[in-house]
mmCIF file of N, CA and C in Angstrom:
data_model
loop_
_atom_site.group_PDB
_atom_site.id
_atom_site.type_symbol
_atom_site.label_atom_id
_atom_site.label_comp_id
_atom_site.label_asym_id
_atom_site.label_seq_id
_atom_site.Cartn_x
_atom_site.Cartn_y
_atom_site.Cartn_z
ATOM 1 N N UNK H 1 11.452 6.866 -1.410
ATOM 2 C CA UNK H 1 12.385 6.379 -0.058
ATOM 3 C C UNK H 1 11.044 6.805 1.848
ATOM 4 N N UNK H 2 9.752 7.369 1.518
ATOM 5 C CA UNK H 2 8.673 7.566 2.699
ATOM 6 C C UNK H 2 8.251 6.565 2.821
ATOM 7 N N UNK H 3 8.018 5.407 1.993
ATOM 8 C CA UNK H 3 7.582 4.304 2.006
ATOM 9 C C UNK H 3 8.242 3.194 3.608
ATOM 10 N N UNK H 4 9.878 3.352 3.591
ATOM 11 C CA UNK H 4 10.602 2.881 3.983
ATOM 12 C C UNK H 4 10.439 3.424 6.243
ATOM 13 N N UNK H 5 9.267 4.405 6.267
ATOM 14 C CA UNK H 5 8.720 5.130 7.043
ATOM 15 C C UNK H 5 7.273 4.693 7.674
ATOM 16 N N UNK H 6 6.432 4.231 6.895
ATOM 17 C CA UNK H 6 5.363 4.109 6.225
ATOM 18 C C UNK H 6 4.572 3.140 7.724
ATOM 19 N N UNK H 7 3.778 3.221 8.875
ATOM 20 C CA UNK H 7 4.160 2.525 9.790
ATOM 21 C C UNK H 7 2.781 1.306 9.743
ATOM 22 N N UNK H 8 2.284 2.118 8.509
ATOM 23 C CA UNK H 8 0.678 1.197 8.267
ATOM 24 C C UNK H 8 0.738 -0.018 7.618
ATOM 25 N N UNK H 9 -0.001 -1.167 7.791
ATOM 26 C CA UNK H 9 0.226 -2.291 7.289
ATOM 27 C C UNK H 9 0.232 -2.488 6.015
ATOM 28 N N UNK H 10 0.294 -3.190 5.325
ATOM 29 C CA UNK H 10 0.795 -3.769 4.127
ATOM 30 C C UNK H 10 -0.959 -4.088 3.369
ATOM 31 N N UNK H 11 -0.644 -3.267 2.295
ATOM 32 C CA UNK H 11 -2.448 -3.145 1.146
ATOM 33 C C UNK H 11 -2.397 -4.705 0.828
ATOM 34 N N UNK H 12 -3.166 -4.733 0.038
ATOM 35 C CA UNK H 12 -3.673 -5.358 -0.728
ATOM 36 C C UNK H 12 -2.342 -5.833 -1.792
ATOM 37 N N UNK H 13 -2.339 -6.514 -2.675
ATOM 38 C CA UNK H 13 -1.063 -6.861 -3.248
ATOM 39 C C UNK H 13 -1.417 -6.530 -4.425
ATOM 40 N N UNK H 14 -0.629 -5.712 -5.411
ATOM 41 C CA UNK H 14 -1.233 -5.489 -6.678
ATOM 42 C C UNK H 14 -0.426 -5.742 -7.794
ATOM 43 N N UNK H 15 -0.477 -5.966 -8.588
ATOM 44 C CA UNK H 15 -0.017 -6.753 -9.846
ATOM 45 C C UNK H 15 1.039 -5.917 -10.160
ATOM 46 N N UNK H 16 2.274 -7.144 -10.279
ATOM 47 C CA UNK H 16 3.500 -6.176 -11.207
ATOM 48 C C UNK H 16 3.286 -6.110 -13.152
ATOM 49 N N UNK H 17 4.165 -4.775 -12.894
ATOM 50 C CA UNK H 17 3.629 -4.215 -14.486
ATOM 51 C C UNK H 17 4.120 -5.398 -15.103
ATOM 52 N N UNK H 18 4.075 -5.837 -16.804
ATOM 53 C CA UNK H 18 4.494 -6.929 -17.185
ATOM 54 C C UNK H 18 6.043 -7.014 -17.593
ATOM 55 N N UNK H 19 6.311 -6.024 -17.747
ATOM 56 C CA UNK H 19 7.699 -5.803 -17.671
ATOM 57 C C UNK H 19 8.944 -6.204 -17.100
ATOM 58 N N UNK H 20 8.333 -6.384 -14.974
ATOM 59 C CA UNK H 20 9.161 -6.771 -14.519
ATOM 60 C C UNK H 20 9.903 -8.305 -14.308
ATOM 61 N N UNK H 21 10.346 -8.002 -14.147
ATOM 62 C CA UNK H 21 11.587 -9.813 -13.665
ATOM 63 C C UNK H 21 10.383 -11.086 -13.817
ATOM 64 N N UNK H 22 10.845 -12.052 -13.924
ATOM 65 C CA UNK H 22 10.013 -12.821 -13.876
ATOM 66 C C UNK H 22 9.550 -13.514 -12.369
ATOM 67 N N UNK H 23 10.581 -13.543 -11.739
ATOM 68 C CA UNK H 23 10.541 -13.996 -10.245
ATOM 69 C C UNK H 23 9.488 -12.864 -9.322
ATOM 70 N N UNK H 24 9.791 -11.510 -10.201
ATOM 71 C CA UNK H 24 8.085 -10.633 -9.385
ATOM 72 C C UNK H 24 6.976 -10.731 -10.199
ATOM 73 N N UNK H 25 6.685 -11.657 -11.232
ATOM 74 C CA UNK H 25 5.546 -11.544 -12.051
ATOM 75 C C UNK H 25 4.947 -12.843 -11.529
ATOM 76 N N UNK H 26 5.494 -14.549 -10.851
ATOM 77 C CA UNK H 26 5.604 -14.928 -10.197
ATOM 78 C C UNK H 26 5.399 -15.547 -8.508
ATOM 79 N N UNK H 27 6.059 -14.557 -7.971
ATOM 80 C CA UNK H 27 6.014 -14.319 -6.294
ATOM 81 C C UNK H 27 4.149 -14.407 -6.234
ATOM 82 N N UNK H 28 3.879 -15.749 -4.732
ATOM 83 C CA UNK H 28 2.527 -15.777 -4.869
ATOM 84 C C UNK H 28 2.207 -14.818 -4.051
ATOM 85 N N UNK H 29 1.230 -14.027 -4.340
ATOM 86 C CA UNK H 29 0.309 -12.878 -3.559
ATOM 87 C C UNK H 29 -0.651 -13.077 -2.159
ATOM 88 N N UNK H 30 -0.844 -14.383 -1.957
ATOM 89 C CA UNK H 30 -1.507 -14.893 -1.020
ATOM 90 C C UNK H 30 -1.263 -16.033 -0.705
ATOM 91 N N UNK H 31 -1.246 -16.166 0.604
ATOM 92 C CA UNK H 31 -0.950 -17.892 1.188
ATOM 93 C C UNK H 31 -1.693 -18.614 0.540
ATOM 94 N N UNK H 32 -2.515 -18.843 -0.288
ATOM 95 C CA UNK H 32 -3.156 -19.702 -0.710
ATOM 96 C C UNK H 32 -1.961 -20.363 -2.029
ATOM 97 N N UNK H 33 -1.726 -19.168 -2.615
ATOM 98 C CA UNK H 33 -0.588 -19.102 -3.870
ATOM 99 C C UNK H 33 0.638 -19.956 -3.182
ATOM 100 N N UNK H 34 0.788 -20.404 -2.121
ATOM 101 C CA UNK H 34 2.293 -21.124 -1.824
ATOM 102 C C UNK H 34 1.820 -22.157 -1.926
ATOM 103 N N UNK H 35 2.851 -22.467 -2.836
ATOM 104 C CA UNK H 35 2.977 -24.177 -2.665
ATOM 105 C C UNK H 35 3.654 -24.643 -2.031
ATOM 106 N N UNK H 36 3.636 -25.976 -1.590
ATOM 107 C CA UNK H 36 4.065 -26.923 -0.567
ATOM 108 C C UNK H 36 3.915 -26.518 1.267
ATOM 109 N N UNK H 37 4.313 -26.895 2.182
ATOM 110 C CA UNK H 37 4.480 -26.705 3.251
ATOM 111 C C UNK H 37 2.869 -27.214 3.963
ATOM 112 N N UNK H 38 2.249 -27.827 3.017
ATOM 113 C CA UNK H 38 0.364 -28.175 3.927
ATOM 114 C C UNK H 38 0.331 -28.134 5.055
ATOM 115 N N UNK H 39 1.442 -29.016 5.882
ATOM 116 C CA UNK H 39 1.010 -29.106 7.735
ATOM 117 C C UNK H 39 2.008 -28.010 8.332
ATOM 118 N N UNK H 40 1.967 -27.155 7.593
ATOM 119 C CA UNK H 40 1.902 -25.732 8.543
ATOM 120 C C UNK H 40 1.251 -24.800 7.741
ATOM 121 N N UNK H 41 0.790 -24.686 6.406
ATOM 122 C CA UNK H 41 -0.044 -23.368 5.704
ATOM 123 C C UNK H 41 -1.632 -23.762 5.805
ATOM 124 N N UNK H 42 -1.792 -25.151 5.714
ATOM 125 C CA UNK H 42 -2.885 -25.894 5.169
ATOM 126 C C UNK H 42 -3.419 -25.411 6.263
ATOM 127 N N UNK H 43 -5.745 -25.039 5.552
ATOM 128 C CA UNK H 43 -6.403 -25.002 6.233
ATOM 129 C C UNK H 43 -6.619 -25.559 7.574
ATOM 130 N N UNK H 44 -6.787 -24.552 8.618
ATOM 131 C CA UNK H 44 -6.911 -25.280 10.559
ATOM 132 C C UNK H 44 -5.593 -25.432 11.056
ATOM 133 N N UNK H 45 -4.639 -25.480 9.998
ATOM 134 C CA UNK H 45 -3.212 -26.087 10.380
ATOM 135 C C UNK H 45 -2.236 -25.052 11.941
ATOM 136 N N UNK H 46 -1.672 -25.366 12.340
ATOM 137 C CA UNK H 46 -1.027 -24.106 13.502
ATOM 138 C C UNK H 46 -0.283 -23.044 12.935
ATOM 139 N N UNK H 47 0.329 -23.406 11.894
ATOM 140 C CA UNK H 47 0.599 -21.893 11.594
ATOM 141 C C UNK H 47 -0.251 -21.149 10.236
ATOM 142 N N UNK H 48 -0.573 -21.168 9.950
ATOM 143 C CA UNK H 48 -2.066 -20.570 9.148
ATOM 144 C C UNK H 48 -3.119 -19.882 10.204
ATOM 145 N N UNK H 49 -3.699 -20.959 11.150
ATOM 146 C CA UNK H 49 -4.406 -20.788 12.082
ATOM 147 C C UNK H 49 -3.251 -18.832 13.112
ATOM 148 N N UNK H 50 -2.052 -19.115 12.915
ATOM 149 C CA UNK H 50 -1.486 -18.125 14.042
ATOM 150 C C UNK H 50 -1.551 -16.730 13.753
ATOM 151 N N UNK H 51 -0.883 -16.860 11.722
ATOM 152 C CA UNK H 51 -1.194 -16.293 11.047
ATOM 153 C C UNK H 51 -2.229 -15.814 10.700
ATOM 154 N N UNK H 52 -3.847 -16.265 10.709
ATOM 155 C CA UNK H 52 -4.972 -15.540 10.338
ATOM 156 C C UNK H 52 -5.068 -14.992 11.971
ATOM 157 N N UNK H 53 -5.187 -15.583 12.349
ATOM 158 C CA UNK H 53 -6.160 -15.148 14.128
ATOM 159 C C UNK H 53 -4.684 -13.756 14.655
ATOM 160 N N UNK H 54 -3.519 -13.277 14.173
ATOM 161 C CA UNK H 54 -3.224 -12.369 14.457
ATOM 162 C C UNK H 54 -2.386 -12.322 15.330
ATOM 163 N N UNK H 55 -2.031 -13.848 15.782
ATOM 164 C CA UNK H 55 -1.058 -14.626 16.780
ATOM 165 C C UNK H 55 0.654 -14.789 16.396
ATOM 166 N N UNK H 56 1.058 -14.233 15.771
ATOM 167 C CA UNK H 56 2.686 -14.798 15.287
ATOM 168 C C UNK H 56 3.092 -14.810 16.915
ATOM 169 N N UNK H 57 4.254 -15.687 16.378
ATOM 170 C CA UNK H 57 5.262 -15.404 17.472
ATOM 171 C C UNK H 57 6.475 -15.787 16.386
ATOM 172 N N UNK H 58 7.533 -15.621 17.465
ATOM 173 C CA UNK H 58 9.189 -15.581 16.680
ATOM 174 C C UNK H 58 9.176 -16.338 16.532
ATOM 175 N N UNK H 59 10.043 -16.419 14.857
ATOM 176 C CA UNK H 59 10.086 -17.540 14.323
ATOM 177 C C UNK H 59 12.094 -17.674 13.215
ATOM 178 N N UNK H 60 12.360 -18.312 13.034
ATOM 179 C CA UNK H 60 13.554 -18.173 12.330
ATOM 180 C C UNK H 60 13.249 -18.773 10.542
ATOM 181 N N UNK H 61 13.268 -18.618 9.662
ATOM 182 C CA UNK H 61 12.864 -18.738 8.046
ATOM 183 C C UNK H 61 13.811 -19.208 7.965
ATOM 184 N N UNK H 62 14.453 -20.934 7.776
ATOM 185 C CA UNK H 62 15.821 -21.143 7.429
ATOM 186 C C UNK H 62 15.796 -21.567 5.759
ATOM 187 N N UNK H 63 16.552 -21.232 4.938
ATOM 188 C CA UNK H 63 16.178 -22.080 3.479
ATOM 189 C C UNK H 63 17.504 -21.541 2.210
ATOM 190 N N UNK H 64 17.506 -22.091 1.246
ATOM 191 C CA UNK H 64 18.447 -21.705 0.579
ATOM 192 C C UNK H 64 17.963 -20.133 -0.518
ATOM 193 N N UNK H 65 18.397 -19.475 -0.875
ATOM 194 C CA UNK H 65 18.208 -17.714 -1.518
ATOM 195 C C UNK H 65 17.084 -18.618 -2.380
ATOM 196 N N UNK H 66 16.342 -17.583 -2.753
ATOM 197 C CA UNK H 66 15.564 -17.872 -3.814
ATOM 198 C C UNK H 66 13.897 -18.989 -3.049
ATOM 199 N N UNK H 67 14.300 -19.118 -1.328
ATOM 200 C CA UNK H 67 13.106 -20.289 -1.499
ATOM 201 C C UNK H 67 11.847 -19.978 -0.742
ATOM 202 N N UNK H 68 11.512 -18.152 -0.897
ATOM 203 C CA UNK H 68 10.450 -18.053 -0.746
ATOM 204 C C UNK H 68 10.684 -17.609 0.831
ATOM 205 N N UNK H 69 11.376 -17.508 1.736
ATOM 206 C CA UNK H 69 11.251 -16.864 2.993
ATOM 207 C C UNK H 69 10.811 -15.839 2.471
ATOM 208 N N UNK H 70 11.529 -14.829 2.542
ATOM 209 C CA UNK H 70 10.854 -13.274 2.974
ATOM 210 C C UNK H 70 9.695 -12.981 2.058
ATOM 211 N N UNK H 71 9.477 -13.863 1.231
ATOM 212 C CA UNK H 71 7.537 -13.824 0.325
ATOM 213 C C UNK H 71 6.924 -14.331 1.307
ATOM 214 N N UNK H 72 7.074 -15.338 1.772
ATOM 215 C CA UNK H 72 6.479 -16.095 3.217
ATOM 216 C C UNK H 72 5.967 -14.970 4.553
ATOM 217 N N UNK H 73 7.201 -14.572 4.962
ATOM 218 C CA UNK H 73 6.917 -13.656 5.925
ATOM 219 C C UNK H 73 6.607 -12.370 5.037
ATOM 220 N N UNK H 74 7.115 -11.164 4.454
ATOM 221 C CA UNK H 74 5.574 -10.122 4.327
ATOM 222 C C UNK H 74 4.078 -10.890 3.349
ATOM 223 N N UNK H 75 3.869 -12.020 3.638
ATOM 224 C CA UNK H 75 2.344 -12.786 3.195
ATOM 225 C C UNK H 75 1.842 -12.480 4.603
ATOM 226 N N UNK H 76 2.872 -13.275 5.800
ATOM 227 C CA UNK H 76 1.626 -13.778 7.386
ATOM 228 C C UNK H 76 1.836 -11.835 7.928
ATOM 229 N N UNK H 77 2.948 -11.068 7.400
ATOM 230 C CA UNK H 77 2.970 -9.774 7.809
ATOM 231 C C UNK H 77 1.043 -8.970 7.122
ATOM 232 N N UNK H 78 1.459 -9.622 6.112
ATOM 233 C CA UNK H 78 -0.080 -8.260 5.907
ATOM 234 C C UNK H 78 -0.876 -9.429 6.465
ATOM 235 N N UNK H 79 -1.405 -10.764 5.956
ATOM 236 C CA UNK H 79 -2.129 -11.314 6.524
ATOM 237 C C UNK H 79 -3.347 -11.163 8.121
ATOM 238 N N UNK H 80 -1.816 -10.929 8.875
ATOM 239 C CA UNK H 80 -1.582 -10.415 10.421
ATOM 240 C C UNK H 80 -2.126 -9.150 10.714
ATOM 241 N N UNK H 81 -2.120 -8.422 9.363
ATOM 242 C CA UNK H 81 -1.904 -7.112 9.568
ATOM 243 C C UNK H 81 -0.757 -6.278 10.410
ATOM 244 N N UNK H 82 0.690 -7.120 10.495
ATOM 245 C CA UNK H 82 1.272 -6.551 11.356
ATOM 246 C C UNK H 82 2.371 -5.903 9.941
ATOM 247 N N UNK H 83 3.137 -4.497 10.573
ATOM 248 C CA UNK H 83 3.942 -4.008 9.653
ATOM 249 C C UNK H 83 5.274 -4.758 9.063
ATOM 250 N N UNK H 84 5.471 -4.322 8.298
ATOM 251 C CA UNK H 84 6.701 -5.885 7.628
ATOM 252 C C UNK H 84 7.903 -4.928 7.507
ATOM 253 N N UNK H 85 9.220 -5.057 7.843
ATOM 254 C CA UNK H 85 10.159 -4.907 7.060
ATOM 255 C C UNK H 85 10.973 -5.623 7.272
ATOM 256 N N UNK H 86 11.775 -5.452 5.496
ATOM 257 C CA UNK H 86 13.123 -6.556 4.367
ATOM 258 C C UNK H 86 14.017 -5.822 5.065
ATOM 259 N N UNK H 87 15.155 -7.200 5.599
ATOM 260 C CA UNK H 87 15.935 -7.032 6.402
ATOM 261 C C UNK H 87 16.996 -8.101 5.473
ATOM 262 N N UNK H 88 18.197 -7.752 4.395
ATOM 263 C CA UNK H 88 19.175 -8.763 4.429
ATOM 264 C C UNK H 88 20.517 -8.838 4.635
ATOM 265 N N UNK H 89 21.156 -9.964 5.420
ATOM 266 C CA UNK H 89 22.237 -9.820 6.142
ATOM 267 C C UNK H 89 22.986 -9.751 5.506
ATOM 268 N N UNK H 90 22.627 -10.022 4.178
ATOM 269 C CA UNK H 90 23.950 -10.701 3.449
ATOM 270 C C UNK H 90 24.229 -9.157 2.593
ATOM 271 N N UNK H 91 23.162 -8.172 2.337
ATOM 272 C CA UNK H 91 23.379 -6.720 1.512
ATOM 273 C C UNK H 91 23.936 -6.025 2.766
ATOM 274 N N UNK H 92 23.911 -6.017 4.567
ATOM 275 C CA UNK H 92 24.350 -4.822 5.548
ATOM 276 C C UNK H 92 25.819 -5.602 5.255
#
């Protein structure tokens, strides 16, 4: 429960345990592991540059469940050194 109140930036990704669900084991752990969206996340592109420089802005990530919105948001926060707090409107 204490990690909920941790204000430090996210640390380096750790490998999930071998018995973790497949989705957890296959989830991208770096921006380079994300497939697609090269026009935004490719080297030198707009969003990638903003993330790496720590100059993130407000944005809405939209897509169907399981498309990687939360994973992308987590990775953006980690690379930018920002705090990440996952919140799902579906679960509230």
